[in-house]
Short mmCIF file of C-alpha atoms in Angstrom, two decimals:
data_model
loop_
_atom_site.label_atom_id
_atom_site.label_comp_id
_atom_site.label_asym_id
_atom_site.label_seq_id
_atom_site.Cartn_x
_atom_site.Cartn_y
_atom_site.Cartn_z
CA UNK K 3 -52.38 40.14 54.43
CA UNK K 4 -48.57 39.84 53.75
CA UNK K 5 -46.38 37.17 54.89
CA UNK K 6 -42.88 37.00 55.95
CA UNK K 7 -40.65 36.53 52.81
CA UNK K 8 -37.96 33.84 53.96
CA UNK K 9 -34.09 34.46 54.28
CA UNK K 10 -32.29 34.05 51.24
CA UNK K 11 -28.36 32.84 50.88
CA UNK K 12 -27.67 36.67 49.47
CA UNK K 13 -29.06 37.79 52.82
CA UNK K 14 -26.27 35.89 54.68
CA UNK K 15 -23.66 37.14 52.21
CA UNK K 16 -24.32 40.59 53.05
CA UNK K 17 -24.99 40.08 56.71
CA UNK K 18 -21.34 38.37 56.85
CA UNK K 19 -19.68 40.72 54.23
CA UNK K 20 -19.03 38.09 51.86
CA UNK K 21 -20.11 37.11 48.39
CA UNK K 22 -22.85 34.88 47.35
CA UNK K 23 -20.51 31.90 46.15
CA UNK K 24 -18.60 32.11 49.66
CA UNK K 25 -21.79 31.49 50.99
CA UNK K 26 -22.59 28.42 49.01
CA UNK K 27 -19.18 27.18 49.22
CA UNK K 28 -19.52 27.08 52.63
CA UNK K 29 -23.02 25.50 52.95
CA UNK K 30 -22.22 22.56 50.09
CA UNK K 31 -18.46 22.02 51.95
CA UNK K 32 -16.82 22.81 48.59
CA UNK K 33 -14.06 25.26 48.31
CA UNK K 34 -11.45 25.98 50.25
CA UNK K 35 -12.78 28.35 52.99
CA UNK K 36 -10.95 29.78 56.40
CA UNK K 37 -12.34 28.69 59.67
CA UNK K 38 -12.81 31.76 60.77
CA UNK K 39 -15.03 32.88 57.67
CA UNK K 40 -16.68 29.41 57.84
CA UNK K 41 -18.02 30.50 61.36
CA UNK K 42 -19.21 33.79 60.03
CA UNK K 43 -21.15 33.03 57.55
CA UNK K 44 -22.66 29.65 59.70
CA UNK K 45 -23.51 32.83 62.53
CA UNK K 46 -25.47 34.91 60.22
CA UNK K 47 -27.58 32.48 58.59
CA UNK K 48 -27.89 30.98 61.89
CA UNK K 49 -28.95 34.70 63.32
CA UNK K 50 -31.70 35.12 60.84
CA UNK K 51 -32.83 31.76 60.49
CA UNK K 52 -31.37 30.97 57.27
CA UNK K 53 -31.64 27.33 55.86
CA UNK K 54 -30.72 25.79 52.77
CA UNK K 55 -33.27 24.55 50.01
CA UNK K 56 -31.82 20.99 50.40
CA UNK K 57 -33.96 19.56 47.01
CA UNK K 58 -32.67 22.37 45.02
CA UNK K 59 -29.57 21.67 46.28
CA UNK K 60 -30.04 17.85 45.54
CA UNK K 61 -30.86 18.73 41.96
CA UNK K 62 -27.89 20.63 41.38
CA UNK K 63 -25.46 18.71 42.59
CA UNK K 64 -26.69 15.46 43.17
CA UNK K 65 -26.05 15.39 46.99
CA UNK K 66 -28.75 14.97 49.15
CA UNK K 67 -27.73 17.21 51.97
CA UNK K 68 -28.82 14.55 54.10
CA UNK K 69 -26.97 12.52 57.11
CA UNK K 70 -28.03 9.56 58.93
CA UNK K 71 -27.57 8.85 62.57
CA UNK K 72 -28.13 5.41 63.63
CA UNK K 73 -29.76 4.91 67.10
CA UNK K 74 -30.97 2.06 68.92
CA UNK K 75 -34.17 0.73 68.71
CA UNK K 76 -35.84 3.23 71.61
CA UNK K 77 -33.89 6.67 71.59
CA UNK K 78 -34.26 7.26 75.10
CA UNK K 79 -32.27 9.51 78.17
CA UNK K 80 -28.99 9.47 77.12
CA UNK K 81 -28.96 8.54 73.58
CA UNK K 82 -31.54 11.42 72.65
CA UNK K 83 -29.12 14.14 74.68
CA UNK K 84 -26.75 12.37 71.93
CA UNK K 85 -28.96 13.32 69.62
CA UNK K 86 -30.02 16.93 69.97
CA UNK K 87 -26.44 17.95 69.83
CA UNK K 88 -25.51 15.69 66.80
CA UNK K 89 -28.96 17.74 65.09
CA UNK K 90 -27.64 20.98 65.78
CA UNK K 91 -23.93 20.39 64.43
CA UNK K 92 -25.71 19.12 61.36
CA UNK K 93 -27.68 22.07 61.50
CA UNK K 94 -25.11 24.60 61.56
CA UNK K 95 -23.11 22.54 58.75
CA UNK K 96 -26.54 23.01 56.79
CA UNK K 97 -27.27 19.62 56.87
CA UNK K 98 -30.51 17.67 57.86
CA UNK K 99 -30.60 14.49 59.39
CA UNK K 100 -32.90 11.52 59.72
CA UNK K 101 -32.45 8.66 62.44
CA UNK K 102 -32.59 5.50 61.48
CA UNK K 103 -33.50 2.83 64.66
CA UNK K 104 -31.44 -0.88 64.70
CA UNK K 105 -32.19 -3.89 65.98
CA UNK K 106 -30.87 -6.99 66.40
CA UNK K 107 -27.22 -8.10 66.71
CA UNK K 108 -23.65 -6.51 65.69
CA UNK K 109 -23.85 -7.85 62.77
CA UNK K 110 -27.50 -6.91 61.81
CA UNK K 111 -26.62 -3.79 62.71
CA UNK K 112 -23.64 -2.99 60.35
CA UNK K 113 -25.63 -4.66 57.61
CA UNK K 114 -28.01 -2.34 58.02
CA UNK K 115 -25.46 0.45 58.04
CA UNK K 116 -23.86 -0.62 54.52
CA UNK K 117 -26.76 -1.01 53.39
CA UNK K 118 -28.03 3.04 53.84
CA UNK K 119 -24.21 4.09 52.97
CA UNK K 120 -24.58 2.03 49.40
CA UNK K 121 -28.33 3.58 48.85
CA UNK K 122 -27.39 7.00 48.10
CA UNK K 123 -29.64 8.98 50.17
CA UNK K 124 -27.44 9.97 52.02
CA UNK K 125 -23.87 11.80 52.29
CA UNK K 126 -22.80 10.72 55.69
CA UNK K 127 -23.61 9.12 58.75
CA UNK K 128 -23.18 8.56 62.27
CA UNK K 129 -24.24 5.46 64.34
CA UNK K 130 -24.68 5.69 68.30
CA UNK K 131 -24.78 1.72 67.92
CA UNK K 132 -21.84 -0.73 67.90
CA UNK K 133 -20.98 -2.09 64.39
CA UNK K 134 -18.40 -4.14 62.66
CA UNK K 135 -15.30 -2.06 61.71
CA UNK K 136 -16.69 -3.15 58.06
CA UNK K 137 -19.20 -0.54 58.10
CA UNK K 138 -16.82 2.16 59.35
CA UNK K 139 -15.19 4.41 56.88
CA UNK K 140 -13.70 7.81 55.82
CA UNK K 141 -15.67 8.07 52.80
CA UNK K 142 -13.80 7.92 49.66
CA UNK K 143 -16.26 6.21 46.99
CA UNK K 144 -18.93 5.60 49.90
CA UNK K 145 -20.42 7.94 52.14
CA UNK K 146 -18.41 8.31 55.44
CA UNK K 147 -19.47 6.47 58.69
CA UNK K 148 -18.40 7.10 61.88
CA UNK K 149 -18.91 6.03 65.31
CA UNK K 150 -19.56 7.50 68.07
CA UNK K 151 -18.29 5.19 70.45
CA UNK K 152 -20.22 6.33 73.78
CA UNK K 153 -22.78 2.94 73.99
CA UNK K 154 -22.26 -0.44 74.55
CA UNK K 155 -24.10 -3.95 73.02
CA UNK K 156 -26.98 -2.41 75.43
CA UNK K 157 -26.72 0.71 74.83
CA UNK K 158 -25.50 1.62 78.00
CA UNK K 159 -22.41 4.30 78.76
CA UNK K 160 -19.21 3.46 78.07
CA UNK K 161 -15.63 4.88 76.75
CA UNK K 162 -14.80 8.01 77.37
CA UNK K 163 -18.61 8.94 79.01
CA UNK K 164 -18.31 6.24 81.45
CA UNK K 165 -15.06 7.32 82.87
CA UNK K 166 -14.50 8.39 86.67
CA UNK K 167 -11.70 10.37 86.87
CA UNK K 168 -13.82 13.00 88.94
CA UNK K 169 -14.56 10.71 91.38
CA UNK K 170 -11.30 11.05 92.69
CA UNK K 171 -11.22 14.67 92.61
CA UNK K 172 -14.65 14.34 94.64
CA UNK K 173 -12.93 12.23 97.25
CA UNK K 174 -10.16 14.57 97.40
CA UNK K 175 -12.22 17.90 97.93
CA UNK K 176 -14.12 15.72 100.63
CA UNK K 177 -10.76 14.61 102.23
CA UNK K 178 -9.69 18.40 101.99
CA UNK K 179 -12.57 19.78 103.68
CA UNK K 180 -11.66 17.71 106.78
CA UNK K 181 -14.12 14.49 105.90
CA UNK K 182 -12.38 11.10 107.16
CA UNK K 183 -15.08 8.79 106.99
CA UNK K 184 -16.48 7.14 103.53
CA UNK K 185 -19.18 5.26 102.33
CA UNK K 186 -20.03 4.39 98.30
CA UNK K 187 -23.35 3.93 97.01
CA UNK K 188 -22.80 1.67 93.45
CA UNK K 189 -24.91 0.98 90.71
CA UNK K 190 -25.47 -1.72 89.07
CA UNK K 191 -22.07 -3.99 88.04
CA UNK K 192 -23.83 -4.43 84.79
CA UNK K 193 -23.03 -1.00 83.41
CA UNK K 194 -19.06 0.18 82.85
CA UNK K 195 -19.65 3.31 84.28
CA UNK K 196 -20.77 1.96 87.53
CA UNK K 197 -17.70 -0.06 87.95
CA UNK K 198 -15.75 3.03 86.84
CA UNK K 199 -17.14 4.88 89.76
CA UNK K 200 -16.46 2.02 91.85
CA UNK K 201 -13.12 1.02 91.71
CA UNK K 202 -12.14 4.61 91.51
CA UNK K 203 -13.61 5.25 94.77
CA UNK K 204 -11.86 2.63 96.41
CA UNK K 205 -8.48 3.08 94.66
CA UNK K 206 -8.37 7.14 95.60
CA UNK K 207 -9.74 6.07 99.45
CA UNK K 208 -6.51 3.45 99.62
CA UNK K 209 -4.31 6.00 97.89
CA UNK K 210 -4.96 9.34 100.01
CA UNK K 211 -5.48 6.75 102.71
CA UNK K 212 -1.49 5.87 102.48
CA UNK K 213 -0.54 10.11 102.21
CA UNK K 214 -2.92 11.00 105.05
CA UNK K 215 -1.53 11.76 108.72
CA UNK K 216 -5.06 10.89 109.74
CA UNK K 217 -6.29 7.86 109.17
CA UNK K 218 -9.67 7.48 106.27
CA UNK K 219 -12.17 5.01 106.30
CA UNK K 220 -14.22 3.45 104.33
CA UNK K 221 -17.62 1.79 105.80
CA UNK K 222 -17.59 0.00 102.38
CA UNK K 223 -19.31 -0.46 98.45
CA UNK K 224 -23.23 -0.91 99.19
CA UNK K 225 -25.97 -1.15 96.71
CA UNK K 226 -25.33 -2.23 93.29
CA UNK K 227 -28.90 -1.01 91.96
CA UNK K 228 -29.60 1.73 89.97
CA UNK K 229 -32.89 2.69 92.64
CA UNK K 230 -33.38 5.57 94.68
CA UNK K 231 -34.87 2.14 97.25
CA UNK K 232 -31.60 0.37 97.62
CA UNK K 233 -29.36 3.60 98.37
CA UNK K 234 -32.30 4.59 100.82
CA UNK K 235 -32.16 0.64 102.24
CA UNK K 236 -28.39 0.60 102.53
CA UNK K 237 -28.14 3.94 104.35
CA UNK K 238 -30.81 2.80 107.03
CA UNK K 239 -28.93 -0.37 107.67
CA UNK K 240 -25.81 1.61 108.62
CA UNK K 241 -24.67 1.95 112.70
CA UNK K 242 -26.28 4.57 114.46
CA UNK K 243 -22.66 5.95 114.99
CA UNK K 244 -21.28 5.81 111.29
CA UNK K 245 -21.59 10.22 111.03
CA UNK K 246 -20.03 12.14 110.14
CA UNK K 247 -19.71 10.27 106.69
CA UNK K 248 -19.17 11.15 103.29
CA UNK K 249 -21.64 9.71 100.70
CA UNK K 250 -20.37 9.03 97.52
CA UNK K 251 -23.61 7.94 94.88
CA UNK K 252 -23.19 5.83 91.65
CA UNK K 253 -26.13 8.50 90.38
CA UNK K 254 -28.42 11.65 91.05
CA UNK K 255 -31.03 8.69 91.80
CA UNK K 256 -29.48 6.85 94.24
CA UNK K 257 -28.65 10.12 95.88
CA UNK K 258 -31.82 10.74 96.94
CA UNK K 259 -32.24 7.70 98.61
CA UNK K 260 -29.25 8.60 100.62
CA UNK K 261 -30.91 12.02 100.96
CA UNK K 262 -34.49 10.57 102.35
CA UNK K 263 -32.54 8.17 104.45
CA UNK K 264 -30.82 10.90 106.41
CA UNK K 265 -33.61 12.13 106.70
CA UNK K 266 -35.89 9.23 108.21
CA UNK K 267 -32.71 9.16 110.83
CA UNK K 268 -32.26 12.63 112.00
CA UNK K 269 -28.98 12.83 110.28
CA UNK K 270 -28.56 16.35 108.86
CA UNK K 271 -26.91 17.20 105.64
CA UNK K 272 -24.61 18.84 105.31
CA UNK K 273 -23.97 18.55 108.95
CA UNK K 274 -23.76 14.81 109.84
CA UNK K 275 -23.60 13.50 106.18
CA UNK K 276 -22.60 15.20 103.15
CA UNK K 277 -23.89 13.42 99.82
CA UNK K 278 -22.77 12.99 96.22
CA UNK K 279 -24.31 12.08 93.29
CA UNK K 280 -23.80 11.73 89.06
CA UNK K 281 -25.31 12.62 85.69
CA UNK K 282 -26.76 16.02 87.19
CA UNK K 283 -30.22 14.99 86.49
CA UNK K 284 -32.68 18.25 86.73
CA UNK K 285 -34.73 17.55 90.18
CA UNK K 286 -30.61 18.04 91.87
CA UNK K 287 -30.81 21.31 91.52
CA UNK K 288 -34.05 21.26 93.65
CA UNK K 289 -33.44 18.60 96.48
CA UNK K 290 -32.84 20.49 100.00
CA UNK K 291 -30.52 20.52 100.22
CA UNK K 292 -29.47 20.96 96.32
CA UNK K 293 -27.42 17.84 95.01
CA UNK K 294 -23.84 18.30 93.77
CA UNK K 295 -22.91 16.13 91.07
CA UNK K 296 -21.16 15.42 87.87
CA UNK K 297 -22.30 16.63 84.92
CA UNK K 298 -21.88 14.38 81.69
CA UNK K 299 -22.37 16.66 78.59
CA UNK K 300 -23.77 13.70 76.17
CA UNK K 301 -25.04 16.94 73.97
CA UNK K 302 -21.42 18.08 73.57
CA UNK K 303 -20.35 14.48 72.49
CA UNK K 304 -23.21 14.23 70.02
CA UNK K 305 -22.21 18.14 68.46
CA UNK K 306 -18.65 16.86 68.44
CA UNK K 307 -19.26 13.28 67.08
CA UNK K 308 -21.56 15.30 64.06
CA UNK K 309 -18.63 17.81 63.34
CA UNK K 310 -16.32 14.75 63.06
CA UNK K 311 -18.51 13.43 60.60
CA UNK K 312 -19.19 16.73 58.48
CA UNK K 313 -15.15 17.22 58.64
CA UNK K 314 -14.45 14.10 56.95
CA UNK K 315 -17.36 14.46 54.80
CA UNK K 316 -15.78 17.73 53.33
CA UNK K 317 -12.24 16.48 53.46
CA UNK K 318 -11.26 18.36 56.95
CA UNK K 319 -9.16 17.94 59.39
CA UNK K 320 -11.38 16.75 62.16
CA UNK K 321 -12.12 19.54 64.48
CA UNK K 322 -10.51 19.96 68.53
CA UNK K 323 -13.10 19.52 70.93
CA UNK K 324 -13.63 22.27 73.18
CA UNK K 325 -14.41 21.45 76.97
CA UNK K 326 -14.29 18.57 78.92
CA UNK K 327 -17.54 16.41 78.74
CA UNK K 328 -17.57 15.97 82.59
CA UNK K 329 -17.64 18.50 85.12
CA UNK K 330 -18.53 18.68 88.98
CA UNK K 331 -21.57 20.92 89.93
CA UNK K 332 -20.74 21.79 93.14
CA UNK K 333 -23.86 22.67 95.47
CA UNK K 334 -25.04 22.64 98.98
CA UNK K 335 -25.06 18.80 99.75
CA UNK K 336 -21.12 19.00 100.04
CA UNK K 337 -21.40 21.74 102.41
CA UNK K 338 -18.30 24.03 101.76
CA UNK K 339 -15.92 21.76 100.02
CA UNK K 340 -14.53 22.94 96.73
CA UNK K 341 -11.87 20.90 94.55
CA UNK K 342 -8.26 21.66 95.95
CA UNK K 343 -6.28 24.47 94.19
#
């Protein structure tokens, strides 16, 4: 019985027209090498599953062809979307990567991180995890380190992912679709993002509130959990006459306690309540009616945070992000409202 002989780098040179060297230049960051034929050669050993013999490699060159990524100590939800899309950057830089889980506090932590950048096993790396500026660098005589700033002390949201610009733009819509009454659902005050979502609500509300010819109200900031319980709790404690109402959520979660609420009162939706949530967790997609909400891409910042990393591993200029790590996912719970032109 035969088996499947695997890929070889001369099988990506001729599947992207170029020669062997290009090929390896590419792979090992050496060289100076277009984008453009950077991402064709990166396609075609991609497209026929091409990978690097990293010891080989070690042994020639004495680099590892390893990175590090630094996580807390339980990779969970957010931190492992981080993950998958820091793996496949590294992947399609033709690098592998280990994780490496931290305890303890700051300063543990970037101890920890000089001490894998002065072992030598490794060319890079990337920490989810607060650290000292100390540990940070551009490489140089040390491997690079970078931080990808997206999680605070514990490891929840914050910086650029815990933002809440669209909240606004979900207000507007609302307002736009002819919606005058408001309610917000928060999370917990614990967690930036929450307060984020918060305080932009009730900015936008007093904002359009002053440009409006009709008045908007707001029947208030309830909750402050992150359960589906407390959303349901605070919706059942509202007057019998507070439709039709917009429901802005913290989350998908407490969403659907808004959702079952509505329910357990008669209270239609998208007829006498329309509902908002956040993170676009998978079971929105399948509520009735289906959940819009904002999408936070934490794969996207994990591919980009890697790519910053490989860029100033290979002396780069660090590479443009592409889209926008939030977007709204508009779906029936909104009824027909659609962001403004």
């Amino acid at each position: 019985m035969s088996t499947a002989v695997p890929p070889t780098s001369r099988d990506v040179a001729r599947l992207a027209g170029v020669s062997q060297a290009t090929v390896s230049y590419v792979l090992t960051g050496k060289g100076s090498i277009s984008p453009a034929t950077r991402e064709r050669v990166l396609r075609a050993a991609e497209s026929i599953g091409y990978r690097p013999n990293l010891a080989a490699r070690s042994m020639r060159t004495r680099r590892s062809g390893r990175l590090a990524v630094i996580t807390g100590v339980v990779a969970v939800g957010n931190q492992m979307r981080m993950l998958a899309g820091a793996s496949r950057a590294a992947a399609e830089a033709g690098y592998a990567i280990e994780t490496s889980s931290v305890d303890g506090s700051v300063a543990d932590r970037t101890e920890r991180v000089l001490e894998l950048a002065a072992g030598g096993q490794y060319e890079g790396i990337l920490t989810f995890v607060p650290v000292l500026p100390d540990a940070l660098s551009d490489g140089g005589d040390s491997p690079p380190v970078l931080a990808a700033t997206a999680f605070d002390e514990q490891m929840r949201s914050s910086g650029e992912l815990a933002e809440a610009d669209l909240m606004e733009v979900l207000v507007h819509a609302l307002v736009v679709a002819g919606h005058r009454r408001f309610l917000h659902v928060a999370g917990s005050q614990e967690f930036a993002s929450a307060r984020a979502r918060r305080d932009t609500y009730v900015a936008c509300l007093e904002r359009l509130g002053a440009e409006s010819h009709e008045p908007l109200q707001s029947l208030g900031v309830v909750g402050n959990e992150w359960s589906a319980e407390s959303a349901r709790q605070a919706m059942l404690e509202l007057p019998d006459d507070a439709p039709p109402v917009a429901v802005l959520a913290a989350n998908d979660m407490l969403a659907i306690g808004v959702l079952r609420a509505a329910a357990e009162r008669g209270w239609t939706v998208p007829g006498d309540v329309v509902v908002t949530g956040w993170d676009n967790a998978a079971f929105g997609a399948y509520t009735m009616p289906s959940l819009t909400t904002v999408d936070v891409d934490f794969q996207a910042a994990g591919h980009h945070a890697m790519r910053l990393l490989v860029a100033a591993l290979r002396g780069e200029e660090p590479p443009a992000r592409g889209s926008a790590l939030q977007r709204i996912v508009w779906r029936e719970s909104t009824g027909a409202a659609r962001p403004p032109d």
